[in-house]
mmCIF file of C-alpha atoms and ligand atoms in Angstrom:
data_model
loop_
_atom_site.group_PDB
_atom_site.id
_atom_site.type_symbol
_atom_site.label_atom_id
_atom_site.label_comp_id
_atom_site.label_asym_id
_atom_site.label_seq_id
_atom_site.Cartn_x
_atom_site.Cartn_y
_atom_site.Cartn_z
ATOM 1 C CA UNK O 3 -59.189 28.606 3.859
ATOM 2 C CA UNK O 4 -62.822 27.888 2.499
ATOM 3 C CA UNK O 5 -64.656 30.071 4.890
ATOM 4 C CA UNK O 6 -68.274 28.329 5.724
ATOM 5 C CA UNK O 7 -71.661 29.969 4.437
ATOM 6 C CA UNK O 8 -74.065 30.312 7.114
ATOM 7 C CA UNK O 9 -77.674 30.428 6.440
ATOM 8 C CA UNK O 10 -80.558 32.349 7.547
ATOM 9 C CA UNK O 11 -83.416 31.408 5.586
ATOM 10 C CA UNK O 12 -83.917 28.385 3.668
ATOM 11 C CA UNK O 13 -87.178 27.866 1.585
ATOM 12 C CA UNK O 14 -89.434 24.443 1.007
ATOM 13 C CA UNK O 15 -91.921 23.839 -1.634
ATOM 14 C CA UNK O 16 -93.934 20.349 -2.641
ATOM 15 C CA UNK O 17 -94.321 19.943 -6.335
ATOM 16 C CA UNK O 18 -96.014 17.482 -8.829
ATOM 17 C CA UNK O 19 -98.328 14.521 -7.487
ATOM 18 C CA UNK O 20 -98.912 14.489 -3.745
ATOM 19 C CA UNK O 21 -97.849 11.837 -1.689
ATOM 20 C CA UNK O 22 -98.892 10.764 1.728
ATOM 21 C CA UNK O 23 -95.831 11.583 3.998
ATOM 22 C CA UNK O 24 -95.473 15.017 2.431
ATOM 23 C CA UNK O 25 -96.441 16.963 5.400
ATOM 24 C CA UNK O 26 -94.233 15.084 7.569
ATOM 25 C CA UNK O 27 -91.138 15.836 5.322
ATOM 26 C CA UNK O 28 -92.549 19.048 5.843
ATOM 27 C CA UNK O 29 -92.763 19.438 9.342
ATOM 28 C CA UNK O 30 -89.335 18.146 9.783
ATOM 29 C CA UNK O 31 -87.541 20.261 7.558
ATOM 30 C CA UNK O 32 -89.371 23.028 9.208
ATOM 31 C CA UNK O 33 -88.035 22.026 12.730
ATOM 32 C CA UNK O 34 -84.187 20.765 11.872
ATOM 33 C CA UNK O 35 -84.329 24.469 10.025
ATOM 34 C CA UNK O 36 -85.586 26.480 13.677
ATOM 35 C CA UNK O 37 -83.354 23.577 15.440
ATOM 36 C CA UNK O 38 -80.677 25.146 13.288
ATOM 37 C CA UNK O 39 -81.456 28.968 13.962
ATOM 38 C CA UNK O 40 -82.616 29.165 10.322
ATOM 39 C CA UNK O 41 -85.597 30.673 9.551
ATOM 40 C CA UNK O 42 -88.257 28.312 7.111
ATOM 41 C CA UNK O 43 -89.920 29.610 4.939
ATOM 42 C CA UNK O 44 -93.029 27.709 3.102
ATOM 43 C CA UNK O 45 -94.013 28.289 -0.245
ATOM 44 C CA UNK O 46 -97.110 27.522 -1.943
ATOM 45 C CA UNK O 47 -97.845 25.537 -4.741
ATOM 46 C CA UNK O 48 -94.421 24.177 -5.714
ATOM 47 C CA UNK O 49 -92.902 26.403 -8.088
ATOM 48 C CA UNK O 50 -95.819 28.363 -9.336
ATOM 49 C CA UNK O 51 -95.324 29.790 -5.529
ATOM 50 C CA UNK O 52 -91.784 30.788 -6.139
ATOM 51 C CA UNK O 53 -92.593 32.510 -9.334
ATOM 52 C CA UNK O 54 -95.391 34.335 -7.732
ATOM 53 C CA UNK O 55 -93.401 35.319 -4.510
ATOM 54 C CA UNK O 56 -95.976 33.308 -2.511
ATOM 55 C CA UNK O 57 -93.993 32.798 0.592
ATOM 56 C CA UNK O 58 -94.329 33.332 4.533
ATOM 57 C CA UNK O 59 -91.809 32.675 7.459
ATOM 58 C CA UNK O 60 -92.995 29.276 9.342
ATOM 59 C CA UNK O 61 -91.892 27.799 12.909
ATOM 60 C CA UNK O 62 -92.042 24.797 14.714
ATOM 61 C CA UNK O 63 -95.698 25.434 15.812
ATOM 62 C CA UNK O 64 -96.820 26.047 11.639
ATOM 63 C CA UNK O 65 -96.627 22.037 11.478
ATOM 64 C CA UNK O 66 -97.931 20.692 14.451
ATOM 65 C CA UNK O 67 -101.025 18.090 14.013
ATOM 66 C CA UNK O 68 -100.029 17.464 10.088
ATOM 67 C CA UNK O 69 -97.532 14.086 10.417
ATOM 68 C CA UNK O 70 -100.566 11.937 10.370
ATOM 69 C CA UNK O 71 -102.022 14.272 7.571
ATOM 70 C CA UNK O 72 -102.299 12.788 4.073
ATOM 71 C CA UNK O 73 -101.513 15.505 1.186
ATOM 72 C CA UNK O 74 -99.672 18.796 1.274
ATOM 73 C CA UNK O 75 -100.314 21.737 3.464
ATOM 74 C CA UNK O 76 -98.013 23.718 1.061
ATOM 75 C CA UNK O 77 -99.807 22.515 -2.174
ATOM 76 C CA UNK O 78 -98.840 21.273 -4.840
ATOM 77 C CA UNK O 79 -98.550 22.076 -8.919
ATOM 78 C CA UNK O 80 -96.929 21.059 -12.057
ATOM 79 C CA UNK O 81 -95.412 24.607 -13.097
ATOM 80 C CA UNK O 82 -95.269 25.525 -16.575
ATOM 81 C CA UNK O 83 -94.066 28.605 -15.553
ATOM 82 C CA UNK O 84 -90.500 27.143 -13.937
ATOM 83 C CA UNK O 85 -89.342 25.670 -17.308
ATOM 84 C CA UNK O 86 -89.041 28.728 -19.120
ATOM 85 C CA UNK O 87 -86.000 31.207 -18.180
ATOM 86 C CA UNK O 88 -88.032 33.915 -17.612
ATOM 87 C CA UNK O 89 -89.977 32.109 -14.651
ATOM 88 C CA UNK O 90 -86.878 30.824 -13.351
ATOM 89 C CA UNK O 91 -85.568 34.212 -13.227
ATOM 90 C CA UNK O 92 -88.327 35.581 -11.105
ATOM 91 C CA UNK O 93 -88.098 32.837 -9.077
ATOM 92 C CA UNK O 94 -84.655 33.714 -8.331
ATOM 93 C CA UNK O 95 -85.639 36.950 -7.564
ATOM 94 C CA UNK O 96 -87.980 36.376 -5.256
ATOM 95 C CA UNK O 97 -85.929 34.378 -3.518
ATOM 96 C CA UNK O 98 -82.797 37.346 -3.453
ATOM 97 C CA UNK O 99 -85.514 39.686 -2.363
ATOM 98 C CA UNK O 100 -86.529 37.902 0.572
ATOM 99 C CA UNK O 101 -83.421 36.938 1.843
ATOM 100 C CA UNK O 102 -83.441 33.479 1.266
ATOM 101 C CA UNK O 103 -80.586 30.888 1.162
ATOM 102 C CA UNK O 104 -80.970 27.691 0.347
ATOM 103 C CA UNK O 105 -84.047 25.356 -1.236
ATOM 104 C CA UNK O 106 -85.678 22.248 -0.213
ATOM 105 C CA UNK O 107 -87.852 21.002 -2.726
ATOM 106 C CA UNK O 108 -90.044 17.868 -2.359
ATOM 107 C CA UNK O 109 -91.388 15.998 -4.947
ATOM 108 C CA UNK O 110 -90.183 13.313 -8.102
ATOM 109 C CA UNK O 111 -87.926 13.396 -10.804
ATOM 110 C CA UNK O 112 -89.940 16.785 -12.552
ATOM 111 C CA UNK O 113 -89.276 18.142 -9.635
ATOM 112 C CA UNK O 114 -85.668 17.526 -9.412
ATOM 113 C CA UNK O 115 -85.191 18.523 -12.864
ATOM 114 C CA UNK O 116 -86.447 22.131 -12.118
ATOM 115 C CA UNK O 117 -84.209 21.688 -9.602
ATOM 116 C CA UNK O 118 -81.065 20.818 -11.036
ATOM 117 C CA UNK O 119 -81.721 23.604 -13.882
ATOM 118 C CA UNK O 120 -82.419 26.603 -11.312
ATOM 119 C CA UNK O 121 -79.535 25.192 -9.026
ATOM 120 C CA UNK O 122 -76.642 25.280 -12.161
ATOM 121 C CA UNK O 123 -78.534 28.632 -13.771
ATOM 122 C CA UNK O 124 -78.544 30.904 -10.668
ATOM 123 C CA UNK O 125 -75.733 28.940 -8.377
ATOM 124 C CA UNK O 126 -78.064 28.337 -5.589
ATOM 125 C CA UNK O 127 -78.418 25.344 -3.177
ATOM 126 C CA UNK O 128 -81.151 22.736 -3.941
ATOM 127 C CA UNK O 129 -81.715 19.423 -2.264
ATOM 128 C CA UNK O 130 -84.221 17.164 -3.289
ATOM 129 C CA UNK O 131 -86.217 15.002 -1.141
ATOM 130 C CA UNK O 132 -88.129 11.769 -3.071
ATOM 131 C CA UNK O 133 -92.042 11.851 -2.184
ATOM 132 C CA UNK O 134 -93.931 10.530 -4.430
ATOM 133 C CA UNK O 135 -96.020 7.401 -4.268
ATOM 134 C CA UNK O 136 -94.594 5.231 -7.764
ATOM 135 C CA UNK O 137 -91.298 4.811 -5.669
ATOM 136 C CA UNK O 138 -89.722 5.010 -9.144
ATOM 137 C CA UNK O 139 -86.740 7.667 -8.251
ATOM 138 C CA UNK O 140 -83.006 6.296 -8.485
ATOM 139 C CA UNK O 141 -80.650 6.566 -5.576
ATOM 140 C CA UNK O 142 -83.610 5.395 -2.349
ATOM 141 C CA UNK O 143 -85.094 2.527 -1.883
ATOM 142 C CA UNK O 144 -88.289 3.637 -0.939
ATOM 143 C CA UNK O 145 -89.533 7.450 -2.084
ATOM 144 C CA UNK O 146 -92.178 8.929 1.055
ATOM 145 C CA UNK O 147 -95.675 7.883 0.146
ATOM 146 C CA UNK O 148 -94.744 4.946 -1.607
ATOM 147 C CA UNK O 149 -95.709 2.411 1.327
ATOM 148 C CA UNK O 150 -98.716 4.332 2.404
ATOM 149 C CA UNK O 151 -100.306 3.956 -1.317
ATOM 150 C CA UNK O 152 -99.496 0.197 -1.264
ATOM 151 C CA UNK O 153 -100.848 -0.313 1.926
ATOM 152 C CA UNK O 154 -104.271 1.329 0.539
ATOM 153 C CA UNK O 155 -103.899 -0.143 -2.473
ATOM 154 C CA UNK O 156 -103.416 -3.270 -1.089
ATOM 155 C CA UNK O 157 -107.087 -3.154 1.621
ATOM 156 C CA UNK O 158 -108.858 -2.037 -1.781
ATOM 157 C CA UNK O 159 -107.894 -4.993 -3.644
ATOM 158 C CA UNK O 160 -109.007 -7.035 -0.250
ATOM 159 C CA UNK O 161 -112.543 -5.340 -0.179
ATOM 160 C CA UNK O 162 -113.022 -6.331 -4.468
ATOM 161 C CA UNK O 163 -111.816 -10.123 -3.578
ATOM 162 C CA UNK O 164 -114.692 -10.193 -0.795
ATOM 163 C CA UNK O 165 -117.413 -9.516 -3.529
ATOM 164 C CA UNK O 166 -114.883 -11.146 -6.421
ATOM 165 C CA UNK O 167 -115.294 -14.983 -4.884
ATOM 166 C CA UNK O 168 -118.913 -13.600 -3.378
ATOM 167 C CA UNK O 169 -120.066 -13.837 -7.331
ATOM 168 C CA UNK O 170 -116.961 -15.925 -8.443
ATOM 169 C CA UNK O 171 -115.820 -13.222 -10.633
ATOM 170 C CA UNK O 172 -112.919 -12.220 -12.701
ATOM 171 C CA UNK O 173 -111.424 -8.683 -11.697
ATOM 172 C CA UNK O 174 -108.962 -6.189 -13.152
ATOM 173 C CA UNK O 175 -107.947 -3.723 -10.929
ATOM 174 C CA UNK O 176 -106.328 -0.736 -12.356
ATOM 175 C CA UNK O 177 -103.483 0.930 -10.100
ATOM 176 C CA UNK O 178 -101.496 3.780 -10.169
ATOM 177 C CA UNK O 179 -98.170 3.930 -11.860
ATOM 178 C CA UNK O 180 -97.559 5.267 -15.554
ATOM 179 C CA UNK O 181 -93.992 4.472 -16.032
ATOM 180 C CA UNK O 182 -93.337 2.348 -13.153
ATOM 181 C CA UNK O 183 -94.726 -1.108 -11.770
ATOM 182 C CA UNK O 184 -93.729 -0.976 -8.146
ATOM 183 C CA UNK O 185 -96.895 -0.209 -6.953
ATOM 184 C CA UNK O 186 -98.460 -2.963 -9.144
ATOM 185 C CA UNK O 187 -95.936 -5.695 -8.440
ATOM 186 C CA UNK O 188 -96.001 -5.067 -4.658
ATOM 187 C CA UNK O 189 -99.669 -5.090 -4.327
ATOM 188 C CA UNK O 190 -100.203 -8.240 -6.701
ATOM 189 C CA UNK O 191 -98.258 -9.812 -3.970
ATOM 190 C CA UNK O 192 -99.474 -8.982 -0.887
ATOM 191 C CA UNK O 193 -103.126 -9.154 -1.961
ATOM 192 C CA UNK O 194 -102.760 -12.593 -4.155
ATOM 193 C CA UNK O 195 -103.620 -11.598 -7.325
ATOM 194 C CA UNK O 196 -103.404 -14.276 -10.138
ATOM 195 C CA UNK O 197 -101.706 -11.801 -12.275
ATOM 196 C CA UNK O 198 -99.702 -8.580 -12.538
ATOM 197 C CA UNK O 199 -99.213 -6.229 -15.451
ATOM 198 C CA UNK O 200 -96.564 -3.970 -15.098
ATOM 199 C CA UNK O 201 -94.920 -1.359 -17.305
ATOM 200 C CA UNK O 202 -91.501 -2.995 -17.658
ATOM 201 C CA UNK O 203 -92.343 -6.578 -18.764
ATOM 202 C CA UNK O 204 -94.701 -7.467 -21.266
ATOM 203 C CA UNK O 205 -95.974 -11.236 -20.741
ATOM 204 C CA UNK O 206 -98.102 -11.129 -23.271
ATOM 205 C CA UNK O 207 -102.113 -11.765 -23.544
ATOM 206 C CA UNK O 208 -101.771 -15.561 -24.175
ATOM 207 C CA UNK O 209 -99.898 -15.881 -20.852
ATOM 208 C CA UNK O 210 -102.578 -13.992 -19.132
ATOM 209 C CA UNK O 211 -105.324 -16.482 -20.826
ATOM 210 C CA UNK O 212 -103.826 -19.553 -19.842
ATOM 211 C CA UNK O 213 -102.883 -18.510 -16.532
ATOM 212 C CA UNK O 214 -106.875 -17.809 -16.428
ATOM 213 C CA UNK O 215 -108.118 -21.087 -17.458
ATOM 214 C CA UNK O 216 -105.558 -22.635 -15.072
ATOM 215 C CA UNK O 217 -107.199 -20.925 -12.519
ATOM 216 C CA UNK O 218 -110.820 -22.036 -13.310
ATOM 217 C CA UNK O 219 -109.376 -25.441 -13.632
ATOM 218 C CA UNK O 220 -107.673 -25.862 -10.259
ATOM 219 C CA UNK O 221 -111.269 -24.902 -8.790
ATOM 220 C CA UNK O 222 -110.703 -20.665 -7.640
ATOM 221 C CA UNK O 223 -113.832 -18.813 -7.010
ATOM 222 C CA UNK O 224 -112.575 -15.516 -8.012
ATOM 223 C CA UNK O 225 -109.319 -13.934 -9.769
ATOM 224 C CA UNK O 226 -107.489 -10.694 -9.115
ATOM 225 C CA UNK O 227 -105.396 -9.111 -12.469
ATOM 226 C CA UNK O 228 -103.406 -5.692 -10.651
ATOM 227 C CA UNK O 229 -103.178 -3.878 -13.625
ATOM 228 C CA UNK O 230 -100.650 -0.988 -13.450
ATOM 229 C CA UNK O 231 -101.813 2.567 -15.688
ATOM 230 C CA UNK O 232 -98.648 2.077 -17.927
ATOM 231 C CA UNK O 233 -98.873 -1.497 -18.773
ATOM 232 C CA UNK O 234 -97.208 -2.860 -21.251
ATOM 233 C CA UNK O 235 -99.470 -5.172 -23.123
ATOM 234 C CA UNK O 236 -101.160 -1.740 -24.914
ATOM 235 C CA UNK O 237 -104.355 -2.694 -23.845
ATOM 236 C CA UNK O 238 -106.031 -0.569 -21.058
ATOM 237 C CA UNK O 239 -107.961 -1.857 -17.965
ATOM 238 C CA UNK O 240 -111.123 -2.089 -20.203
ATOM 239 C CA UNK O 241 -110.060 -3.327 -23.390
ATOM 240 C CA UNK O 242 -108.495 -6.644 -21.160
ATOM 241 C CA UNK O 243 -112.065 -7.405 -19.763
ATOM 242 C CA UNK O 244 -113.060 -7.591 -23.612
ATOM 243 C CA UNK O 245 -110.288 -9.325 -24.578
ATOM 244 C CA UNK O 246 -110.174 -11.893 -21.848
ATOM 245 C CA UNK O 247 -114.291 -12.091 -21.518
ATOM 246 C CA UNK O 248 -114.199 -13.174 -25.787
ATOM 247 C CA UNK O 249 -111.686 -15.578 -25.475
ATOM 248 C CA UNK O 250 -113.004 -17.013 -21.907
ATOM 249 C CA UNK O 251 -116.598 -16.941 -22.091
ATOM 250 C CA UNK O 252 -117.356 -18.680 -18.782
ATOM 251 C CA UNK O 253 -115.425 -15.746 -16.980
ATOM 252 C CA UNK O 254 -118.005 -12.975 -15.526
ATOM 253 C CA UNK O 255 -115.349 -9.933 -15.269
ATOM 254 C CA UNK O 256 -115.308 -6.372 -13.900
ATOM 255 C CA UNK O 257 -112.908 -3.714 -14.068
ATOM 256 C CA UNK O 258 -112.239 -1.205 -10.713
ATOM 257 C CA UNK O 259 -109.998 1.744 -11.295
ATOM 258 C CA UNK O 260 -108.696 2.664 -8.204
ATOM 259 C CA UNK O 261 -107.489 6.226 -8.918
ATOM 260 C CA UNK O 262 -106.335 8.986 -6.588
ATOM 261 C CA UNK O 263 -107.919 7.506 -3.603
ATOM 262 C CA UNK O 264 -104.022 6.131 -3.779
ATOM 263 C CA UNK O 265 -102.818 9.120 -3.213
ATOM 264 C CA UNK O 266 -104.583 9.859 -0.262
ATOM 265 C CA UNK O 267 -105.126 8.628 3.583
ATOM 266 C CA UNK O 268 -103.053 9.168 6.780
ATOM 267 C CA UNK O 269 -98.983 8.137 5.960
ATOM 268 C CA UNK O 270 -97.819 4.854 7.582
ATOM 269 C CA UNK O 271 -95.262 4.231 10.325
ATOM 270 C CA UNK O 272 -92.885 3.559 7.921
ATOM 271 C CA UNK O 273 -93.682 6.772 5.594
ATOM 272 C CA UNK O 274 -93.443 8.563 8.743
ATOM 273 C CA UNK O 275 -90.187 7.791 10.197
ATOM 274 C CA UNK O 276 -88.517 8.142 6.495
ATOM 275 C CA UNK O 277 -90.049 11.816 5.932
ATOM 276 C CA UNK O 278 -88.627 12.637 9.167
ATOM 277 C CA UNK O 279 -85.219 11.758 8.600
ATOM 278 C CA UNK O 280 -84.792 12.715 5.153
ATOM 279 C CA UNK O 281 -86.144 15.943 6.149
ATOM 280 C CA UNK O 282 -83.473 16.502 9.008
ATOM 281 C CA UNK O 283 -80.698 15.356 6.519
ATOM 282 C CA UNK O 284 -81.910 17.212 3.694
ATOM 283 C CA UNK O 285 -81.521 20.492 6.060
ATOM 284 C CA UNK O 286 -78.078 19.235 7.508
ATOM 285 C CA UNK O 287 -76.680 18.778 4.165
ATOM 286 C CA UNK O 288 -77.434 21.734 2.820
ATOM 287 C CA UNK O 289 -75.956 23.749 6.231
ATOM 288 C CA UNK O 290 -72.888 21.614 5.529
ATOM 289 C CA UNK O 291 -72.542 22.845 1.740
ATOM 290 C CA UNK O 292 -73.999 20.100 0.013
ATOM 291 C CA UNK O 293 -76.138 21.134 -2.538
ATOM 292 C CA UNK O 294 -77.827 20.242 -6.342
ATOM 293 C CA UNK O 295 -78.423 16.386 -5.042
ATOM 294 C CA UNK O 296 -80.622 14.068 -3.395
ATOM 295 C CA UNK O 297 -81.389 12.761 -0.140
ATOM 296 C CA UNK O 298 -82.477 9.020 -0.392
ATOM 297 C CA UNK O 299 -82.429 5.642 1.680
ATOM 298 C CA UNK O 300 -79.623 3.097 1.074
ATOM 299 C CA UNK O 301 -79.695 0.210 2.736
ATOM 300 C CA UNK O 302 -81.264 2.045 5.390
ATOM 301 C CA UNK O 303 -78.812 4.342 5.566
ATOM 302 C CA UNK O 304 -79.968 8.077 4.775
ATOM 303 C CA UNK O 305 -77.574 9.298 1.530
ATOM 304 C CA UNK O 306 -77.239 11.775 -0.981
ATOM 305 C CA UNK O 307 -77.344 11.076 -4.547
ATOM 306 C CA UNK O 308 -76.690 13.707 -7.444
ATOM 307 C CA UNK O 309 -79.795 15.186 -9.142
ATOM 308 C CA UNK O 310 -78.244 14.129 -12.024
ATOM 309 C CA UNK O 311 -77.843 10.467 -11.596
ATOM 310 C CA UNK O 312 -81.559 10.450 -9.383
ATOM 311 C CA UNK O 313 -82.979 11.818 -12.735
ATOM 312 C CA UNK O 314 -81.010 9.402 -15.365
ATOM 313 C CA UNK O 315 -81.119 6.395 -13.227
ATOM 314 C CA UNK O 316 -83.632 3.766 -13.481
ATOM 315 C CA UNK O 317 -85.430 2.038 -10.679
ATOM 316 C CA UNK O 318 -85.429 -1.612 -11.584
ATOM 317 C CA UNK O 319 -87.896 -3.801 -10.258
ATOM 318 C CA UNK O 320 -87.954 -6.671 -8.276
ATOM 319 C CA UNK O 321 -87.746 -9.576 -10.727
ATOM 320 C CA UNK O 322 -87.911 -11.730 -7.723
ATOM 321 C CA UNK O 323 -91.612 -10.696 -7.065
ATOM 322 C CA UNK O 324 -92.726 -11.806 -10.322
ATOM 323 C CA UNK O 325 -91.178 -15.523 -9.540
ATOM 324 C CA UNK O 326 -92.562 -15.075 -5.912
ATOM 325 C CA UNK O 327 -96.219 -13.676 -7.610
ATOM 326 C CA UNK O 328 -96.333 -16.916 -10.178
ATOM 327 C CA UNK O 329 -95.718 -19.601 -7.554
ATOM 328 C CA UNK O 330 -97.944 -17.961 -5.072
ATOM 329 C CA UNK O 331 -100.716 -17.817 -7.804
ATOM 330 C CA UNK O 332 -101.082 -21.800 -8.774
HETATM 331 O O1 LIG A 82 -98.025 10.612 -8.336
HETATM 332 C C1 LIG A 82 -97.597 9.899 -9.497
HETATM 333 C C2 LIG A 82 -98.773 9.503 -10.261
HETATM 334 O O2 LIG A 82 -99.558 8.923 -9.297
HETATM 335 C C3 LIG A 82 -98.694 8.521 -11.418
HETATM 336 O O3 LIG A 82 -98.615 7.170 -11.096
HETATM 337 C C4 LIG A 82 -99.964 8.864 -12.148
HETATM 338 O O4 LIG A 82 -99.962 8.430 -13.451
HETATM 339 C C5 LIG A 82 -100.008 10.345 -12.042
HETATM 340 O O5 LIG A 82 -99.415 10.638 -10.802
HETATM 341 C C6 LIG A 82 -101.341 10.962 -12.195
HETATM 342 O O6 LIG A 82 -101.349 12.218 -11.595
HETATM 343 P P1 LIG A 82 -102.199 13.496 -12.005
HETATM 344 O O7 LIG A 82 -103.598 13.088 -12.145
HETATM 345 O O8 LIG A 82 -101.948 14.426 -10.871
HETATM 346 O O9 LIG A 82 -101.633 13.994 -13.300
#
């Protein structure tokens, strides 16, 4: 008979970039833990926290007024520290000496991958929960923060299209998103761009010409090019206004870089209700001995997936968008 392992303390941390949503995965792991009888306990600054031993008890009144709240009340950081042994080992320590049970760690795949290396080292239980707005983490549909960043993205590019046909311009518009287009390919849609430039397709810079001068032809007054920060044509934001300002002289063009303002603002609706149930879930699993995975939304259905195979797998995009994108952009 396997006898059940009840816990008493269970620790949550948010590592790597911030996401809007955070605090609301936050808030409900912290009350499905005291709905639970298990004491949370929030540590600051992702793993650099753990290593330190910076870490104090929380209850369901540490987290009221934050859903709405864009960033991390726990901080953040990208630990050096937590990929050597020796920090992992304090970590672990810390974690003895207070008492402490289980780990909920929120962030992307680095995160999971400190994860899945402290969880095998030190056989403790880790679950995962995907926040992080590039939405480029296998096993969910949609990572928390993902649909908040589009949405900003999205009223940015609106606001550069007002002034774009004000002086019949040419813009690029940089996004965020270094190995992953998502954000790109998403926004290109919903805010009409004439192009998108993603990491995982490269249509080339001749494409991107004649798609221009089809553009001036059929009579536009301005043109939107979402650029995403990992593009694959190897040119950056700046070196295609050069590029496409030579070969196109009758194009005035302007580059915006929209940087971490993405990363900011109040979560949406959606972003909200998804923190809150992977949060409860992430909690529940590990309480029913579930451990070293993933908590993630299938088919809107709330499931666990392996560290291992969230890490390895690869988010594909929507090839469909880019069909939708061209038609839309005639
Ligand atoms: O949060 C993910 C991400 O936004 C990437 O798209 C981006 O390249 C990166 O973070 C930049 O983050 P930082 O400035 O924190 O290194």
């Amino acid at each position: 008979m396997t006898v059940k392992k009840v816990f008493s303390k269970i620790a949550l941390l948010t590592s790597g970039g911030d996401a809007p949503g955070m605090n609301a995965v936050i808030r409900s792991v912290v009350r499905t833990c005291v709905f639970h009888k298990i004491v949370p306990i929030g540590v600051s600054k992702g793993y650099d926290g753990l290593i330190k031993g910076n870490m104090s008890e929380m209850n369901a009144r540490s987290v009221k007024g934050i859903i709405n709240k864009g960033g991390t009340i726990l901080k953040t950081a990208r630990s050096k520290g937590f990929r050597t042994k020796a920090g992992r080992e304090e970590a672990f320590e810390n974690l003895k000496k207070n008492n402490i049970d289980g780990l909920i760690v929120i962030g992307g795949d680095g995160t999971f991958t400190g994860g899945l290396i402290f969880s095998e080292e030190f056989n403790f239980p880790v679950i995962g929960v995907p926040a992080t707005i590039d939405n480029d983490i296998f096993g969910t549909s949609h990572t928390v923060g993902f649909d908040s960043a589009t949405n900003t993205v999205m009223e940015a590019i609106d606001k550069i299209r007002d002034t774009a046909s004000s002086h019949n311009r040419l813009f690029f518009i940089e996004v965020m998103g270094r190995d992953a287009g998502h954000i790109a390919l998403n926004t290109g849609v919903a805010a009409g761009a004439e192009e998108i430039l993603i990491p995982e397709e490269n249509l080339g810079l001749d494409r991107l010409i004649q798609s221009l001068k089809r553009s001036q032809k059929t009579g536009k007054s301005s043109s939107i090019v979402v650029v995403a920060e990992g593009d694959n044509t190897g040119e950056n934001v700046f070196q295609l206004k050069d590029y496409v300002e030579e070969h196109l002289s009758d194009y005035e063009a302007r580059v915006a870089v929209l940087g971490h303002m993405q990363r900011g603002g109040s979560p949406t609706c959606f972003d909200r209700v998804l923190a809150s149930r992977l949060g409860v879930k992430a909690v529940e699993s590990i309480i029913n001995g579930e451990t070293i995975s993933m908590v993630g939304l299938q088919n809107n259905i709330v499931k666990l997936t392996p560290f291992k195979k969230a890490i390895k797998g690869i988010t594909k995009i929507n090839t469909e968008l880019l069909k939708v994108s061209d038609i839309m952009s005639i």
